[in-house]
PDB file of C-alpha atoms in Angstrom:
ATOM      1  CA  UNK A  93       0.000   0.000   0.000  1.00  0.00           C
ATOM      2  CA  UNK A  94       1.265   3.452  -0.927  1.00  0.00           C
ATOM      3  CA  UNK A  95       1.007   6.058   1.784  1.00  0.00           C
ATOM      4  CA  UNK A  96       0.303   9.580   0.703  1.00  0.00           C
ATOM      5  CA  UNK A  97       2.216  12.143   2.594  1.00  0.00           C
ATOM      6  CA  UNK A  98       0.429  15.048   4.216  1.00  0.00           C
ATOM      7  CA  UNK A  99       2.317  17.508   1.993  1.00  0.00           C
ATOM      8  CA  UNK A 100       1.203  15.694  -1.194  1.00  0.00           C
ATOM      9  CA  UNK A 101      -2.413  15.677  -0.011  1.00  0.00           C
ATOM     10  CA  UNK A 102      -2.405  19.404   0.737  1.00  0.00           C
ATOM     11  CA  UNK A 103      -0.464  20.518  -2.334  1.00  0.00           C
ATOM     12  CA  UNK A 104      -3.385  20.858  -4.770  1.00  0.00           C
ATOM     13  CA  UNK A 105      -5.812  22.700  -2.440  1.00  0.00           C
ATOM     14  CA  UNK A 106      -3.056  24.971  -1.123  1.00  0.00           C
ATOM     15  CA  UNK A 107      -1.838  25.706  -4.643  1.00  0.00           C
ATOM     16  CA  UNK A 108      -5.377  26.516  -5.845  1.00  0.00           C
ATOM     17  CA  UNK A 109      -5.995  28.696  -2.808  1.00  0.00           C
ATOM     18  CA  UNK A 110      -2.729  30.502  -3.449  1.00  0.00           C
ATOM     19  CA  UNK A 111      -3.622  31.093  -7.101  1.00  0.00           C
ATOM     20  CA  UNK A 112      -7.067  32.416  -6.143  1.00  0.00           C
ATOM     21  CA  UNK A 113      -5.635  34.727  -3.505  1.00  0.00           C
ATOM     22  CA  UNK A 114      -2.909  35.997  -5.819  1.00  0.00           C
ATOM     23  CA  UNK A 115      -5.384  36.707  -8.651  1.00  0.00           C
ATOM     24  CA  UNK A 116      -7.567  38.697  -6.235  1.00  0.00           C
ATOM     25  CA  UNK A 117      -4.552  40.567  -4.931  1.00  0.00           C
ATOM     26  CA  UNK A 118      -3.561  41.487  -8.505  1.00  0.00           C
ATOM     27  CA  UNK A 119      -7.024  42.567  -9.617  1.00  0.00           C
ATOM     28  CA  UNK A 120      -6.956  46.225 -10.537  1.00  0.00           C
ATOM     29  CA  UNK A 121      -9.663  48.747 -11.434  1.00  0.00           C
ATOM     30  CA  UNK A 122      -9.964  47.443 -15.015  1.00  0.00           C
ATOM     31  CA  UNK A 123     -10.464  43.855 -13.831  1.00  0.00           C
ATOM     32  CA  UNK A 124     -13.021  45.010 -11.234  1.00  0.00           C
ATOM     33  CA  UNK A 125     -15.062  46.875 -13.873  1.00  0.00           C
ATOM     34  CA  UNK A 126     -14.886  43.943 -16.310  1.00  0.00           C
ATOM     35  CA  UNK A 127     -16.065  41.623 -13.493  1.00  0.00           C
ATOM     36  CA  UNK A 128     -18.999  43.975 -12.736  1.00  0.00           C
ATOM     37  CA  UNK A 129     -19.981  44.052 -16.430  1.00  0.00           C
ATOM     38  CA  UNK A 130     -19.744  40.251 -16.612  1.00  0.00           C
ATOM     39  CA  UNK A 131     -21.990  39.987 -13.533  1.00  0.00           C
ATOM     40  CA  UNK A 132     -24.435  42.450 -15.117  1.00  0.00           C
ATOM     41  CA  UNK A 133     -24.505  40.406 -18.339  1.00  0.00           C
ATOM     42  CA  UNK A 134     -25.134  37.209 -16.332  1.00  0.00           C
ATOM     43  CA  UNK A 135     -28.066  38.686 -14.364  1.00  0.00           C
ATOM     44  CA  UNK A 136     -31.406  36.940 -14.796  1.00  0.00           C
ATOM     45  CA  UNK A 137     -33.225  40.268 -14.811  1.00  0.00           C
ATOM     46  CA  UNK A 138     -32.775  43.971 -14.098  1.00  0.00           C
ATOM     47  CA  UNK A 139     -34.454  47.369 -14.383  1.00  0.00           C
ATOM     48  CA  UNK A 140     -32.702  50.454 -15.786  1.00  0.00           C
ATOM     49  CA  UNK A 141     -33.627  54.102 -16.234  1.00  0.00           C
ATOM     50  CA  UNK A 142     -31.778  56.242 -18.775  1.00  0.00           C
ATOM     51  CA  UNK A 143     -31.908  60.014 -19.007  1.00  0.00           C
ATOM     52  CA  UNK A 144     -30.287  62.302 -21.574  1.00  0.00           C
ATOM     53  CA  UNK A 145     -31.059  65.780 -20.306  1.00  0.00           C
ATOM     54  CA  UNK A 146     -34.235  67.534 -19.249  1.00  0.00           C
ATOM     55  CA  UNK A 147     -36.749  65.458 -21.275  1.00  0.00           C
ATOM     56  CA  UNK A 148     -38.423  62.231 -20.242  1.00  0.00           C
ATOM     57  CA  UNK A 149     -36.112  59.257 -19.967  1.00  0.00           C
ATOM     58  CA  UNK A 150     -36.491  55.651 -20.993  1.00  0.00           C
ATOM     59  CA  UNK A 151     -37.078  52.664 -18.742  1.00  0.00           C
ATOM     60  CA  UNK A 152     -35.737  49.233 -19.629  1.00  0.00           C
ATOM     61  CA  UNK A 153     -36.550  45.849 -18.152  1.00  0.00           C
ATOM     62  CA  UNK A 154     -34.576  42.731 -19.069  1.00  0.00           C
ATOM     63  CA  UNK A 155     -35.403  39.077 -18.420  1.00  0.00           C
ATOM     64  CA  UNK A 156     -32.917  36.393 -19.465  1.00  0.00           C
ATOM     65  CA  UNK A 157     -32.267  34.974 -21.845  1.00  0.00           C
ATOM     66  CA  UNK A 158     -33.851  37.148 -24.514  1.00  0.00           C
ATOM     67  CA  UNK A 159     -36.624  39.480 -23.352  1.00  0.00           C
ATOM     68  CA  UNK A 160     -36.337  43.268 -23.162  1.00  0.00           C
ATOM     69  CA  UNK A 161     -38.938  46.019 -22.767  1.00  0.00           C
ATOM     70  CA  UNK A 162     -38.049  49.660 -23.413  1.00  0.00           C
ATOM     71  CA  UNK A 163     -40.582  52.337 -22.439  1.00  0.00           C
ATOM     72  CA  UNK A 164     -39.706  55.488 -24.363  1.00  0.00           C
ATOM     73  CA  UNK A 165     -41.509  58.097 -22.298  1.00  0.00           C
ATOM     74  CA  UNK A 166     -44.539  59.374 -24.204  1.00  0.00           C
ATOM     75  CA  UNK A 167     -43.260  58.017 -27.537  1.00  0.00           C
ATOM     76  CA  UNK A 168     -44.281  54.401 -26.957  1.00  0.00           C
ATOM     77  CA  UNK A 169     -42.820  51.043 -26.072  1.00  0.00           C
ATOM     78  CA  UNK A 170     -40.588  48.406 -27.673  1.00  0.00           C
ATOM     79  CA  UNK A 171     -40.566  44.766 -26.616  1.00  0.00           C
ATOM     80  CA  UNK A 172     -37.974  42.374 -27.991  1.00  0.00           C
ATOM     81  CA  UNK A 173     -38.412  38.661 -27.499  1.00  0.00           C
ATOM     82  CA  UNK A 174     -35.722  36.638 -29.229  1.00  0.00           C
ATOM     83  CA  UNK A 175     -35.536  37.887 -32.800  1.00  0.00           C
ATOM     84  CA  UNK A 176     -38.970  39.552 -32.762  1.00  0.00           C
ATOM     85  CA  UNK A 177     -39.624  43.232 -32.094  1.00  0.00           C
ATOM     86  CA  UNK A 178     -43.024  44.534 -31.003  1.00  0.00           C
ATOM     87  CA  UNK A 179     -43.337  48.288 -31.431  1.00  0.00           C
ATOM     88  CA  UNK A 180     -46.243  50.143 -29.814  1.00  0.00           C
ATOM     89  CA  UNK A 181     -46.812  53.779 -30.825  1.00  0.00           C
ATOM     90  CA  UNK A 182     -50.021  55.701 -30.092  1.00  0.00           C
ATOM     91  CA  UNK A 183     -51.789  52.520 -29.004  1.00  0.00           C
ATOM     92  CA  UNK A 184     -50.974  50.564 -32.185  1.00  0.00           C
ATOM     93  CA  UNK A 185     -48.655  47.547 -31.984  1.00  0.00           C
ATOM     94  CA  UNK A 186     -46.730  46.128 -34.916  1.00  0.00           C
ATOM     95  CA  UNK A 187     -44.570  43.019 -35.092  1.00  0.00           C
ATOM     96  CA  UNK A 188     -41.330  42.779 -37.091  1.00  0.00           C
ATOM     97  CA  UNK A 189     -37.911  41.139 -37.121  1.00  0.00           C
ATOM     98  CA  UNK A 190     -35.587  42.577 -34.472  1.00  0.00           C
ATOM     99  CA  UNK A 191     -32.694  44.563 -35.937  1.00  0.00           C
ATOM    100  CA  UNK A 192     -29.109  43.280 -35.820  1.00  0.00           C
ATOM    101  CA  UNK A 193     -29.899  39.791 -34.568  1.00  0.00           C
ATOM    102  CA  UNK A 194     -31.910  40.785 -31.496  1.00  0.00           C
ATOM    103  CA  UNK A 195     -30.905  41.102 -27.860  1.00  0.00           C
ATOM    104  CA  UNK A 196     -27.935  38.721 -27.973  1.00  0.00           C
ATOM    105  CA  UNK A 197     -26.049  41.245 -30.131  1.00  0.00           C
ATOM    106  CA  UNK A 198     -26.735  44.052 -27.632  1.00  0.00           C
ATOM    107  CA  UNK A 199     -25.633  42.170 -24.523  1.00  0.00           C
ATOM    108  CA  UNK A 200     -21.912  41.642 -24.957  1.00  0.00           C
ATOM    109  CA  UNK A 201     -18.866  42.895 -23.125  1.00  0.00           C
ATOM    110  CA  UNK A 202     -17.755  44.796 -26.248  1.00  0.00           C
ATOM    111  CA  UNK A 203     -21.113  46.613 -26.536  1.00  0.00           C
ATOM    112  CA  UNK A 204     -20.873  47.749 -22.913  1.00  0.00           C
ATOM    113  CA  UNK A 205     -17.145  48.533 -22.616  1.00  0.00           C
ATOM    114  CA  UNK A 206     -15.833  48.774 -26.180  1.00  0.00           C
ATOM    115  CA  UNK A 207     -12.463  47.271 -27.096  1.00  0.00           C
ATOM    116  CA  UNK A 208     -10.827  45.834 -23.955  1.00  0.00           C
ATOM    117  CA  UNK A 209      -7.333  46.444 -25.350  1.00  0.00           C
ATOM    118  CA  UNK A 210      -7.896  50.216 -25.512  1.00  0.00           C
ATOM    119  CA  UNK A 211      -9.951  50.374 -22.288  1.00  0.00           C
ATOM    120  CA  UNK A 212      -8.453  52.534 -19.503  1.00  0.00           C
ATOM    121  CA  UNK A 213      -9.967  52.355 -16.011  1.00  0.00           C
ATOM    122  CA  UNK A 214      -9.007  54.434 -12.976  1.00  0.00           C
ATOM    123  CA  UNK A 215     -10.325  53.910  -9.439  1.00  0.00           C
ATOM    124  CA  UNK A 216     -12.051  57.098  -8.260  1.00  0.00           C
ATOM    125  CA  UNK A 217     -12.673  56.194  -4.614  1.00  0.00           C
ATOM    126  CA  UNK A 218     -15.760  55.194  -2.680  1.00  0.00           C
ATOM    127  CA  UNK A 219     -19.027  57.106  -2.882  1.00  0.00           C
ATOM    128  CA  UNK A 220     -22.440  56.869  -1.288  1.00  0.00           C
ATOM    129  CA  UNK A 221     -24.912  56.968  -4.168  1.00  0.00           C
ATOM    130  CA  UNK A 222     -28.566  57.369  -3.154  1.00  0.00           C
ATOM    131  CA  UNK A 223     -27.880  55.591   0.138  1.00  0.00           C
ATOM    132  CA  UNK A 224     -25.862  52.767  -1.468  1.00  0.00           C
ATOM    133  CA  UNK A 225     -22.140  52.341  -0.759  1.00  0.00           C
ATOM    134  CA  UNK A 226     -20.303  52.090  -4.076  1.00  0.00           C
ATOM    135  CA  UNK A 227     -16.880  52.036  -5.670  1.00  0.00           C
ATOM    136  CA  UNK A 228     -16.484  54.682  -8.364  1.00  0.00           C
ATOM    137  CA  UNK A 229     -14.426  54.303 -11.561  1.00  0.00           C
ATOM    138  CA  UNK A 230     -13.433  56.595 -14.424  1.00  0.00           C
ATOM    139  CA  UNK A 231     -13.480  54.747 -17.754  1.00  0.00           C
ATOM    140  CA  UNK A 232     -12.061  55.923 -21.084  1.00  0.00           C
ATOM    141  CA  UNK A 233     -11.819  54.127 -24.400  1.00  0.00           C
ATOM    142  CA  UNK A 234     -10.658  55.086 -27.871  1.00  0.00           C
ATOM    143  CA  UNK A 235     -12.404  52.239 -29.743  1.00  0.00           C
ATOM    144  CA  UNK A 236     -15.104  53.468 -29.809  1.00  0.00           C
ATOM    145  CA  UNK A 237     -14.295  56.852 -28.337  1.00  0.00           C
ATOM    146  CA  UNK A 238     -16.152  57.152 -25.043  1.00  0.00           C
ATOM    147  CA  UNK A 239     -15.780  58.363 -21.491  1.00  0.00           C
ATOM    148  CA  UNK A 240     -17.771  57.160 -18.473  1.00  0.00           C
ATOM    149  CA  UNK A 241     -18.037  57.289 -14.744  1.00  0.00           C
ATOM    150  CA  UNK A 242     -19.152  53.932 -13.351  1.00  0.00           C
ATOM    151  CA  UNK A 243     -20.424  53.018  -9.867  1.00  0.00           C
ATOM    152  CA  UNK A 244     -20.436  49.407  -8.544  1.00  0.00           C
ATOM    153  CA  UNK A 245     -22.204  48.267  -5.359  1.00  0.00           C
ATOM    154  CA  UNK A 246     -20.863  45.879  -2.703  1.00  0.00           C
ATOM    155  CA  UNK A 247     -22.544  42.927  -4.485  1.00  0.00           C
ATOM    156  CA  UNK A 248     -20.467  43.655  -7.601  1.00  0.00           C
ATOM    157  CA  UNK A 249     -23.327  44.990  -9.749  1.00  0.00           C
ATOM    158  CA  UNK A 250     -23.233  48.333 -11.563  1.00  0.00           C
ATOM    159  CA  UNK A 251     -25.724  50.803 -10.082  1.00  0.00           C
ATOM    160  CA  UNK A 252     -25.036  53.856 -12.220  1.00  0.00           C
ATOM    161  CA  UNK A 253     -23.132  54.896 -15.312  1.00  0.00           C
ATOM    162  CA  UNK A 254     -22.723  58.410 -16.697  1.00  0.00           C
ATOM    163  CA  UNK A 255     -21.551  58.166 -20.301  1.00  0.00           C
ATOM    164  CA  UNK A 256     -20.150  60.754 -22.681  1.00  0.00           C
ATOM    165  CA  UNK A 257     -19.940  59.676 -26.326  1.00  0.00           C
ATOM    166  CA  UNK A 258     -19.053  61.400 -29.568  1.00  0.00           C
ATOM    167  CA  UNK A 259     -21.511  60.660 -32.360  1.00  0.00           C
ATOM    168  CA  UNK A 260     -20.806  62.291 -35.735  1.00  0.00           C
ATOM    169  CA  UNK A 261     -18.761  65.025 -34.063  1.00  0.00           C
ATOM    170  CA  UNK A 262     -21.416  65.823 -31.450  1.00  0.00           C
ATOM    171  CA  UNK A 263     -21.065  64.996 -27.752  1.00  0.00           C
ATOM    172  CA  UNK A 264     -23.905  63.258 -25.884  1.00  0.00           C
ATOM    173  CA  UNK A 265     -24.219  62.572 -22.142  1.00  0.00           C
ATOM    174  CA  UNK A 266     -26.510  59.880 -20.755  1.00  0.00           C
ATOM    175  CA  UNK A 267     -27.090  58.609 -17.231  1.00  0.00           C
ATOM    176  CA  UNK A 268     -28.120  54.995 -16.606  1.00  0.00           C
ATOM    177  CA  UNK A 269     -29.354  53.839 -13.193  1.00  0.00           C
ATOM    178  CA  UNK A 270     -29.639  50.079 -12.609  1.00  0.00           C
ATOM    179  CA  UNK A 271     -31.712  48.226  -9.998  1.00  0.00           C
ATOM    180  CA  UNK A 272     -33.742  45.075  -9.290  1.00  0.00           C
ATOM    181  CA  UNK A 273     -31.051  42.597 -10.333  1.00  0.00           C
ATOM    182  CA  UNK A 274     -32.401  39.020 -10.449  1.00  0.00           C
ATOM    183  CA  UNK A 275     -35.898  40.175  -9.445  1.00  0.00           C
ATOM    184  CA  UNK A 276     -38.304  37.328 -10.362  1.00  0.00           C
ATOM    185  CA  UNK A 277     -41.275  39.733 -10.375  1.00  0.00           C
ATOM    186  CA  UNK A 278     -40.032  41.358 -13.610  1.00  0.00           C
ATOM    187  CA  UNK A 279     -42.081  39.759 -16.392  1.00  0.00           C
ATOM    188  CA  UNK A 280     -42.119  40.537 -20.116  1.00  0.00           C
ATOM    189  CA  UNK A 281     -44.867  39.151 -22.339  1.00  0.00           C
ATOM    190  CA  UNK A 282     -45.532  39.637 -26.055  1.00  0.00           C
ATOM    191  CA  UNK A 283     -48.244  42.246 -26.561  1.00  0.00           C
ATOM    192  CA  UNK A 284     -51.252  41.696 -28.807  1.00  0.00           C
ATOM    193  CA  UNK A 285     -50.661  43.049 -32.303  1.00  0.00           C
ATOM    194  CA  UNK A 286     -53.376  45.650 -33.031  1.00  0.00           C
TER     195      UNK A 286
END
């Protein structure tokens, strides 16, 4: 019978623990933001409110894997389920193919952060945001050109993002506030086409 030594038995768990601890110790602001975006993309559901100035904002609900509802203030509502888009304007609902392959194309790391190679992230301290303790980050990218301030809560989810983007030589600022991550009460159903 071969006896295993205590050191041989402990080697694998100790080595794995050491690797985990060292990767956490080496995680910087960029890795923390990427981890928060990955957690956001893995959420089963969420609610978001976006504003772009003094007018009415939009409200978005998402339910995994492929359901999204966007309420566009007084303009109407869009519901995407898989590759189908339901558009309701002035009480009339139409059904059509979703643009660009549907929700799956919108929910990627690249769509949220841009090119990871050109992504620059700086820690900007801790901040209490509407009663929630958060870590704040300054994010800049050149591909596409964008600048953001990003807040992440203690659970690792983004709670707010203020984005500045150049579109055709014009600068736009939008604020996104996220809540209700993994809330099973968020439901999205296909509306009746009328």
